[in-house]
């Protein structure tokens, strides 16, 4: 199982982006999605909780979907912690 | 005796021949240091310009946040939370980018300083060598 964290985080952000842009058109216009993705990836790489969850999923033989769910969850947690 | 004379002749020839070369080298070192200084100034000017542009991104973010809020008839908690999360994520991303840009400028300045230090050392060595040839004369 090979997961590219940056691609997955970009996908998670992209999924939410259209709804977000509808509700916050001005912010969506000035926020650089790529920079936000870089920031989230950098955070996840050093987040022990995320690393632990990922290791558990891998040792349990979890599929890509599970890993993507974990990434989604931890990106949400990261966003919540920022506020 | 012959060997001593030959050595003395060679040293004299070297001393007479080397002095102009050393002077030329000192001139080149001076020019190089001036060049390094010009590039250093240019890097600092670029840093200033880029810093101004980066600050504008932050200002644009603030304006966008306010514009979204003022265009909204009613601000509910969920909307506000989402806006604040996005704003915070963007601020963190900008701070990360700014730090990376700053680091790159610092590296440029450090490298130029290292080149200048090496040139200063070369200048010192050349001057010492020139002094030596003057004593020979």
PDB file of C-alpha atoms in Angstrom:
ATOM      1  CA  UNK A   1       0.000   0.000   0.000  1.00  0.00           C
ATOM      2  CA  UNK A   2       1.605   3.236  -1.121  1.00  0.00           C
ATOM      3  CA  UNK A   3       0.027   6.532  -0.117  1.00  0.00           C
ATOM      4  CA  UNK A   4       1.359   9.917  -1.088  1.00  0.00           C
ATOM      5  CA  UNK A   5       0.473  12.095   1.890  1.00  0.00           C
ATOM      6  CA  UNK A   6       0.593  15.352  -0.054  1.00  0.00           C
ATOM      7  CA  UNK A   7      -1.737  14.034  -2.756  1.00  0.00           C
ATOM      8  CA  UNK A   8      -4.179  12.743  -0.167  1.00  0.00           C
ATOM      9  CA  UNK A   9      -4.153  15.958   1.863  1.00  0.00           C
ATOM     10  CA  UNK A  10      -4.626  17.950  -1.354  1.00  0.00           C
ATOM     11  CA  UNK A  11      -7.605  15.718  -2.179  1.00  0.00           C
ATOM     12  CA  UNK A  12      -9.105  16.200   1.294  1.00  0.00           C
ATOM     13  CA  UNK A  13      -8.729  19.972   0.998  1.00  0.00           C
ATOM     14  CA  UNK A  14     -10.052  19.976  -2.595  1.00  0.00           C
ATOM     15  CA  UNK A  15     -13.173  18.016  -1.601  1.00  0.00           C
ATOM     16  CA  UNK A  16     -14.063  20.678   0.950  1.00  0.00           C
ATOM     17  CA  UNK A  17     -12.941  23.608  -1.152  1.00  0.00           C
ATOM     18  CA  UNK A  18     -16.013  24.199  -3.357  1.00  0.00           C
ATOM     19  CA  UNK A  19     -18.392  24.279  -0.394  1.00  0.00           C
ATOM     20  CA  UNK A  20     -15.990  26.482   1.468  1.00  0.00           C
ATOM     21  CA  UNK A  21     -15.674  28.865  -1.495  1.00  0.00           C
ATOM     22  CA  UNK A  22     -19.456  29.144  -1.674  1.00  0.00           C
ATOM     23  CA  UNK A  23     -19.662  30.182   1.957  1.00  0.00           C
ATOM     24  CA  UNK A  24     -16.477  32.271   2.043  1.00  0.00           C
ATOM     25  CA  UNK A  25     -15.921  33.587  -1.496  1.00  0.00           C
ATOM     26  CA  UNK A  26     -13.432  36.308  -0.588  1.00  0.00           C
ATOM     27  CA  UNK A  27     -11.303  34.126   1.637  1.00  0.00           C
ATOM     28  CA  UNK A  28     -11.304  31.356  -0.969  1.00  0.00           C
ATOM     29  CA  UNK A  29     -10.021  33.843  -3.538  1.00  0.00           C
ATOM     30  CA  UNK A  30      -6.971  34.883  -1.507  1.00  0.00           C
ATOM     31  CA  UNK A  31      -6.081  31.638   0.234  1.00  0.00           C
ATOM     32  CA  UNK A  32      -3.401  29.680  -1.573  1.00  0.00           C
ATOM     33  CA  UNK A  33      -4.612  26.065  -1.446  1.00  0.00           C
ATOM     34  CA  UNK A  34      -1.140  24.736  -2.171  1.00  0.00           C
ATOM     35  CA  UNK A  35       0.376  26.582   0.764  1.00  0.00           C
ATOM     36  CA  UNK A  36      -2.339  25.290   3.078  1.00  0.00           C
ATOM     37  CA  UNK A  37      -1.732  21.736   1.834  1.00  0.00           C
ATOM     38  CA  UNK A  38       2.035  22.121   2.411  1.00  0.00           C
ATOM     39  CA  UNK A  39       1.364  23.392   5.896  1.00  0.00           C
ATOM     40  CA  UNK A  40      -1.008  20.523   6.726  1.00  0.00           C
ATOM     41  CA  UNK A  41       1.395  17.911   5.326  1.00  0.00           C
ATOM     42  CA  UNK A  42       4.269  19.338   7.293  1.00  0.00           C
ATOM     43  CA  UNK A  43       2.154  19.238  10.452  1.00  0.00           C
ATOM     44  CA  UNK A  44       0.964  15.660   9.896  1.00  0.00           C
ATOM     45  CA  UNK A  45       4.513  14.430   9.300  1.00  0.00           C
ATOM     46  CA  UNK A  46       5.487  15.547  12.780  1.00  0.00           C
ATOM     47  CA  UNK A  47       2.212  14.722  14.530  1.00  0.00           C
ATOM     48  CA  UNK A  48       2.821  11.668  16.772  1.00  0.00           C
ATOM     49  CA  UNK A  49      -0.913  10.923  17.065  1.00  0.00           C
ATOM     50  CA  UNK A  50      -1.251  10.766  13.282  1.00  0.00           C
ATOM     51  CA  UNK A  51       1.891   8.633  12.958  1.00  0.00           C
ATOM     52  CA  UNK A  52       0.582   6.279  15.636  1.00  0.00           C
ATOM     53  CA  UNK A  53      -2.827   5.945  13.944  1.00  0.00           C
ATOM     54  CA  UNK A  54      -1.142   5.323  10.598  1.00  0.00           C
ATOM     55  CA  UNK A  55       1.168   2.670  12.048  1.00  0.00           C
ATOM     56  CA  UNK A  56      -1.798   0.920  13.688  1.00  0.00           C
ATOM     57  CA  UNK A  57      -3.753   0.957  10.430  1.00  0.00           C
ATOM     58  CA  UNK A  58      -0.806  -0.450   8.533  1.00  0.00           C
ATOM     59  CA  UNK A  59      -0.120  -3.223  11.023  1.00  0.00           C
ATOM     60  CA  UNK A  60      -3.805  -4.150  10.892  1.00  0.00           C
ATOM     61  CA  UNK A  61      -3.521  -4.364   7.106  1.00  0.00           C
ATOM     62  CA  UNK A  62      -5.977  -1.521   6.541  1.00  0.00           C
ATOM     63  CA  UNK A  63      -6.720  -0.462   2.988  1.00  0.00           C
ATOM     64  CA  UNK A  64      -6.252   2.858   1.261  1.00  0.00           C
ATOM     65  CA  UNK A  65      -9.741   4.007   2.212  1.00  0.00           C
ATOM     66  CA  UNK A  66      -8.971   3.689   5.918  1.00  0.00           C
ATOM     67  CA  UNK A  67      -5.735   5.618   5.528  1.00  0.00           C
ATOM     68  CA  UNK A  68      -7.530   8.370   3.616  1.00  0.00           C
ATOM     69  CA  UNK A  69     -10.141   8.520   6.406  1.00  0.00           C
ATOM     70  CA  UNK A  70      -7.342   8.873   8.947  1.00  0.00           C
ATOM     71  CA  UNK A  71      -5.760  11.678   6.926  1.00  0.00           C
ATOM     72  CA  UNK A  72      -9.138  13.405   6.624  1.00  0.00           C
ATOM     73  CA  UNK A  73      -9.684  13.124  10.355  1.00  0.00           C
ATOM     74  CA  UNK A  74      -6.269  14.492  11.251  1.00  0.00           C
ATOM     75  CA  UNK A  75      -6.522  17.363   8.785  1.00  0.00           C
ATOM     76  CA  UNK A  76      -9.814  18.294  10.510  1.00  0.00           C
ATOM     77  CA  UNK A  77      -8.176  18.035  13.928  1.00  0.00           C
ATOM     78  CA  UNK A  78      -5.315  20.240  12.693  1.00  0.00           C
ATOM     79  CA  UNK A  79      -7.782  22.860  11.465  1.00  0.00           C
ATOM     80  CA  UNK A  80      -9.671  22.801  14.760  1.00  0.00           C
ATOM     81  CA  UNK A  81      -6.452  23.233  16.736  1.00  0.00           C
ATOM     82  CA  UNK A  82      -5.469  26.276  14.710  1.00  0.00           C
ATOM     83  CA  UNK A  83      -8.449  28.329  15.909  1.00  0.00           C
TER      84      UNK A  83
ATOM     85  CA  UNK B   1      79.123  28.802  -4.408  1.00  0.00           C
ATOM     86  CA  UNK B   2      77.587  28.260  -7.820  1.00  0.00           C
ATOM     87  CA  UNK B   3      74.477  26.812  -6.220  1.00  0.00           C
ATOM     88  CA  UNK B   4      74.152  29.777  -3.853  1.00  0.00           C
ATOM     89  CA  UNK B   5      74.489  32.266  -6.721  1.00  0.00           C
ATOM     90  CA  UNK B   6      71.921  30.432  -8.788  1.00  0.00           C
ATOM     91  CA  UNK B   7      69.466  30.383  -5.887  1.00  0.00           C
ATOM     92  CA  UNK B   8      70.011  34.081  -5.218  1.00  0.00           C
ATOM     93  CA  UNK B   9      69.454  34.880  -8.899  1.00  0.00           C
ATOM     94  CA  UNK B  10      66.278  32.837  -9.018  1.00  0.00           C
ATOM     95  CA  UNK B  11      64.879  34.448  -5.862  1.00  0.00           C
ATOM     96  CA  UNK B  12      65.669  37.921  -7.236  1.00  0.00           C
ATOM     97  CA  UNK B  13      64.033  37.126 -10.564  1.00  0.00           C
ATOM     98  CA  UNK B  14      61.013  35.693  -8.756  1.00  0.00           C
ATOM     99  CA  UNK B  15      60.795  38.719  -6.498  1.00  0.00           C
ATOM    100  CA  UNK B  16      61.007  41.155  -9.378  1.00  0.00           C
ATOM    101  CA  UNK B  17      58.541  39.144 -11.467  1.00  0.00           C
ATOM    102  CA  UNK B  18      56.041  38.378  -8.735  1.00  0.00           C
ATOM    103  CA  UNK B  19      55.395  41.868  -7.397  1.00  0.00           C
ATOM    104  CA  UNK B  20      53.387  43.066 -10.437  1.00  0.00           C
ATOM    105  CA  UNK B  21      51.439  39.795 -10.429  1.00  0.00           C
ATOM    106  CA  UNK B  22      50.593  40.226  -6.757  1.00  0.00           C
ATOM    107  CA  UNK B  23      49.535  43.818  -7.384  1.00  0.00           C
ATOM    108  CA  UNK B  24      47.286  42.607 -10.198  1.00  0.00           C
ATOM    109  CA  UNK B  25      45.855  39.935  -7.908  1.00  0.00           C
ATOM    110  CA  UNK B  26      45.199  42.505  -5.190  1.00  0.00           C
ATOM    111  CA  UNK B  27      43.355  44.617  -7.747  1.00  0.00           C
ATOM    112  CA  UNK B  28      41.248  41.642  -8.789  1.00  0.00           C
ATOM    113  CA  UNK B  29      40.489  40.813  -5.170  1.00  0.00           C
ATOM    114  CA  UNK B  30      39.349  44.381  -4.589  1.00  0.00           C
ATOM    115  CA  UNK B  31      37.109  44.233  -7.665  1.00  0.00           C
ATOM    116  CA  UNK B  32      35.706  40.884  -6.559  1.00  0.00           C
ATOM    117  CA  UNK B  33      34.930  42.239  -3.106  1.00  0.00           C
ATOM    118  CA  UNK B  34      33.172  45.198  -4.686  1.00  0.00           C
ATOM    119  CA  UNK B  35      31.165  42.761  -6.822  1.00  0.00           C
ATOM    120  CA  UNK B  36      30.221  40.699  -3.782  1.00  0.00           C
ATOM    121  CA  UNK B  37      29.131  43.873  -1.999  1.00  0.00           C
ATOM    122  CA  UNK B  38      26.953  44.896  -4.972  1.00  0.00           C
ATOM    123  CA  UNK B  39      25.286  41.466  -5.062  1.00  0.00           C
ATOM    124  CA  UNK B  40      24.769  41.597  -1.285  1.00  0.00           C
ATOM    125  CA  UNK B  41      23.036  44.976  -1.589  1.00  0.00           C
ATOM    126  CA  UNK B  42      20.895  43.588  -4.395  1.00  0.00           C
ATOM    127  CA  UNK B  43      19.878  40.599  -2.263  1.00  0.00           C
ATOM    128  CA  UNK B  44      18.921  42.936   0.589  1.00  0.00           C
ATOM    129  CA  UNK B  45      16.872  45.111  -1.767  1.00  0.00           C
ATOM    130  CA  UNK B  46      15.109  42.030  -3.110  1.00  0.00           C
ATOM    131  CA  UNK B  47      14.458  40.868   0.457  1.00  0.00           C
ATOM    132  CA  UNK B  48      12.847  44.221   1.239  1.00  0.00           C
ATOM    133  CA  UNK B  49      10.664  44.071  -1.875  1.00  0.00           C
ATOM    134  CA  UNK B  50       9.611  40.470  -1.287  1.00  0.00           C
ATOM    135  CA  UNK B  51       8.862  41.190   2.386  1.00  0.00           C
ATOM    136  CA  UNK B  52       6.557  44.023   1.306  1.00  0.00           C
ATOM    137  CA  UNK B  53       4.785  41.749  -1.191  1.00  0.00           C
ATOM    138  CA  UNK B  54       4.426  38.974   1.389  1.00  0.00           C
ATOM    139  CA  UNK B  55       2.923  41.418   3.890  1.00  0.00           C
ATOM    140  CA  UNK B  56       0.322  42.342   1.266  1.00  0.00           C
ATOM    141  CA  UNK B  57      -0.859  38.717   1.194  1.00  0.00           C
ATOM    142  CA  UNK B  58      -1.533  38.878   4.899  1.00  0.00           C
ATOM    143  CA  UNK B  59      -3.413  42.167   4.492  1.00  0.00           C
ATOM    144  CA  UNK B  60      -5.462  40.653   1.645  1.00  0.00           C
ATOM    145  CA  UNK B  61      -6.390  37.790   3.944  1.00  0.00           C
ATOM    146  CA  UNK B  62      -7.638  40.192   6.627  1.00  0.00           C
ATOM    147  CA  UNK B  63      -9.641  42.149   4.060  1.00  0.00           C
ATOM    148  CA  UNK B  64     -11.164  38.959   2.641  1.00  0.00           C
ATOM    149  CA  UNK B  65     -12.199  37.772   6.089  1.00  0.00           C
ATOM    150  CA  UNK B  66     -13.900  41.113   6.795  1.00  0.00           C
ATOM    151  CA  UNK B  67     -15.502  41.229   3.320  1.00  0.00           C
ATOM    152  CA  UNK B  68     -17.018  37.748   3.744  1.00  0.00           C
ATOM    153  CA  UNK B  69     -18.381  38.707   7.148  1.00  0.00           C
ATOM    154  CA  UNK B  70     -19.864  41.990   5.937  1.00  0.00           C
ATOM    155  CA  UNK B  71     -21.492  40.361   2.890  1.00  0.00           C
ATOM    156  CA  UNK B  72     -23.220  37.811   5.094  1.00  0.00           C
ATOM    157  CA  UNK B  73     -26.696  38.670   6.336  1.00  0.00           C
ATOM    158  CA  UNK B  74     -26.417  36.466   9.372  1.00  0.00           C
ATOM    159  CA  UNK B  75     -23.291  35.049  10.926  1.00  0.00           C
ATOM    160  CA  UNK B  76     -23.853  31.682  12.554  1.00  0.00           C
ATOM    161  CA  UNK B  77     -21.374  29.863  14.766  1.00  0.00           C
ATOM    162  CA  UNK B  78     -20.564  27.160  12.194  1.00  0.00           C
ATOM    163  CA  UNK B  79     -19.790  29.742   9.516  1.00  0.00           C
ATOM    164  CA  UNK B  80     -17.636  31.766  11.880  1.00  0.00           C
ATOM    165  CA  UNK B  81     -15.751  28.667  13.033  1.00  0.00           C
ATOM    166  CA  UNK B  82     -15.077  27.600   9.459  1.00  0.00           C
ATOM    167  CA  UNK B  83     -13.900  31.085   8.507  1.00  0.00           C
ATOM    168  CA  UNK B  84     -11.609  31.253  11.510  1.00  0.00           C
ATOM    169  CA  UNK B  85     -10.169  27.812  10.771  1.00  0.00           C
ATOM    170  CA  UNK B  86      -9.469  28.698   7.158  1.00  0.00           C
ATOM    171  CA  UNK B  87      -8.040  32.068   8.174  1.00  0.00           C
ATOM    172  CA  UNK B  88      -5.772  30.449  10.775  1.00  0.00           C
ATOM    173  CA  UNK B  89      -4.652  27.749   8.327  1.00  0.00           C
ATOM    174  CA  UNK B  90      -3.843  30.417   5.743  1.00  0.00           C
ATOM    175  CA  UNK B  91      -1.969  32.541   8.288  1.00  0.00           C
ATOM    176  CA  UNK B  92       0.098  29.530   9.327  1.00  0.00           C
ATOM    177  CA  UNK B  93       0.792  28.657   5.696  1.00  0.00           C
ATOM    178  CA  UNK B  94       1.878  32.228   4.966  1.00  0.00           C
ATOM    179  CA  UNK B  95       4.108  32.290   8.043  1.00  0.00           C
ATOM    180  CA  UNK B  96       5.721  29.041   6.921  1.00  0.00           C
ATOM    181  CA  UNK B  97       6.265  30.419   3.417  1.00  0.00           C
ATOM    182  CA  UNK B  98       7.656  33.723   4.756  1.00  0.00           C
ATOM    183  CA  UNK B  99      10.078  31.861   7.030  1.00  0.00           C
ATOM    184  CA  UNK B 100      11.243  29.744   4.114  1.00  0.00           C
ATOM    185  CA  UNK B 101      11.778  32.826   1.919  1.00  0.00           C
ATOM    186  CA  UNK B 102      13.636  34.573   4.742  1.00  0.00           C
ATOM    187  CA  UNK B 103      15.833  31.500   5.259  1.00  0.00           C
ATOM    188  CA  UNK B 104      16.729  31.474   1.587  1.00  0.00           C
ATOM    189  CA  UNK B 105      17.738  35.167   1.684  1.00  0.00           C
ATOM    190  CA  UNK B 106      19.773  34.519   4.842  1.00  0.00           C
ATOM    191  CA  UNK B 107      21.559  31.658   3.078  1.00  0.00           C
ATOM    192  CA  UNK B 108      22.392  33.943   0.127  1.00  0.00           C
ATOM    193  CA  UNK B 109      23.783  36.624   2.444  1.00  0.00           C
ATOM    194  CA  UNK B 110      25.758  34.031   4.457  1.00  0.00           C
ATOM    195  CA  UNK B 111      27.276  32.593   1.279  1.00  0.00           C
ATOM    196  CA  UNK B 112      28.253  36.036   0.042  1.00  0.00           C
ATOM    197  CA  UNK B 113      29.787  36.853   3.434  1.00  0.00           C
ATOM    198  CA  UNK B 114      31.781  33.615   3.285  1.00  0.00           C
ATOM    199  CA  UNK B 115      33.069  34.561  -0.179  1.00  0.00           C
ATOM    200  CA  UNK B 116      34.000  38.012   1.104  1.00  0.00           C
ATOM    201  CA  UNK B 117      35.814  36.493   4.110  1.00  0.00           C
ATOM    202  CA  UNK B 118      37.794  34.247   1.758  1.00  0.00           C
ATOM    203  CA  UNK B 119      38.698  37.255  -0.395  1.00  0.00           C
ATOM    204  CA  UNK B 120      39.815  39.210   2.697  1.00  0.00           C
ATOM    205  CA  UNK B 121      42.063  36.295   3.646  1.00  0.00           C
ATOM    206  CA  UNK B 122      43.444  36.082   0.112  1.00  0.00           C
ATOM    207  CA  UNK B 123      44.087  39.822   0.192  1.00  0.00           C
ATOM    208  CA  UNK B 124      45.944  39.454   3.507  1.00  0.00           C
ATOM    209  CA  UNK B 125      48.091  36.611   2.186  1.00  0.00           C
ATOM    210  CA  UNK B 126      48.944  38.525  -0.983  1.00  0.00           C
ATOM    211  CA  UNK B 127      49.907  41.619   0.970  1.00  0.00           C
ATOM    212  CA  UNK B 128      52.147  39.525   3.244  1.00  0.00           C
ATOM    213  CA  UNK B 129      53.773  37.979   0.167  1.00  0.00           C
ATOM    214  CA  UNK B 130      54.320  41.411  -1.415  1.00  0.00           C
ATOM    215  CA  UNK B 131      55.871  42.639   1.808  1.00  0.00           C
ATOM    216  CA  UNK B 132      58.253  39.677   1.714  1.00  0.00           C
ATOM    217  CA  UNK B 133      59.409  40.544  -1.819  1.00  0.00           C
ATOM    218  CA  UNK B 134      59.945  44.167  -0.778  1.00  0.00           C
ATOM    219  CA  UNK B 135      62.284  42.964   1.979  1.00  0.00           C
ATOM    220  CA  UNK B 136      64.135  40.893  -0.600  1.00  0.00           C
ATOM    221  CA  UNK B 137      64.776  43.989  -2.648  1.00  0.00           C
TER     222      UNK B 137
END
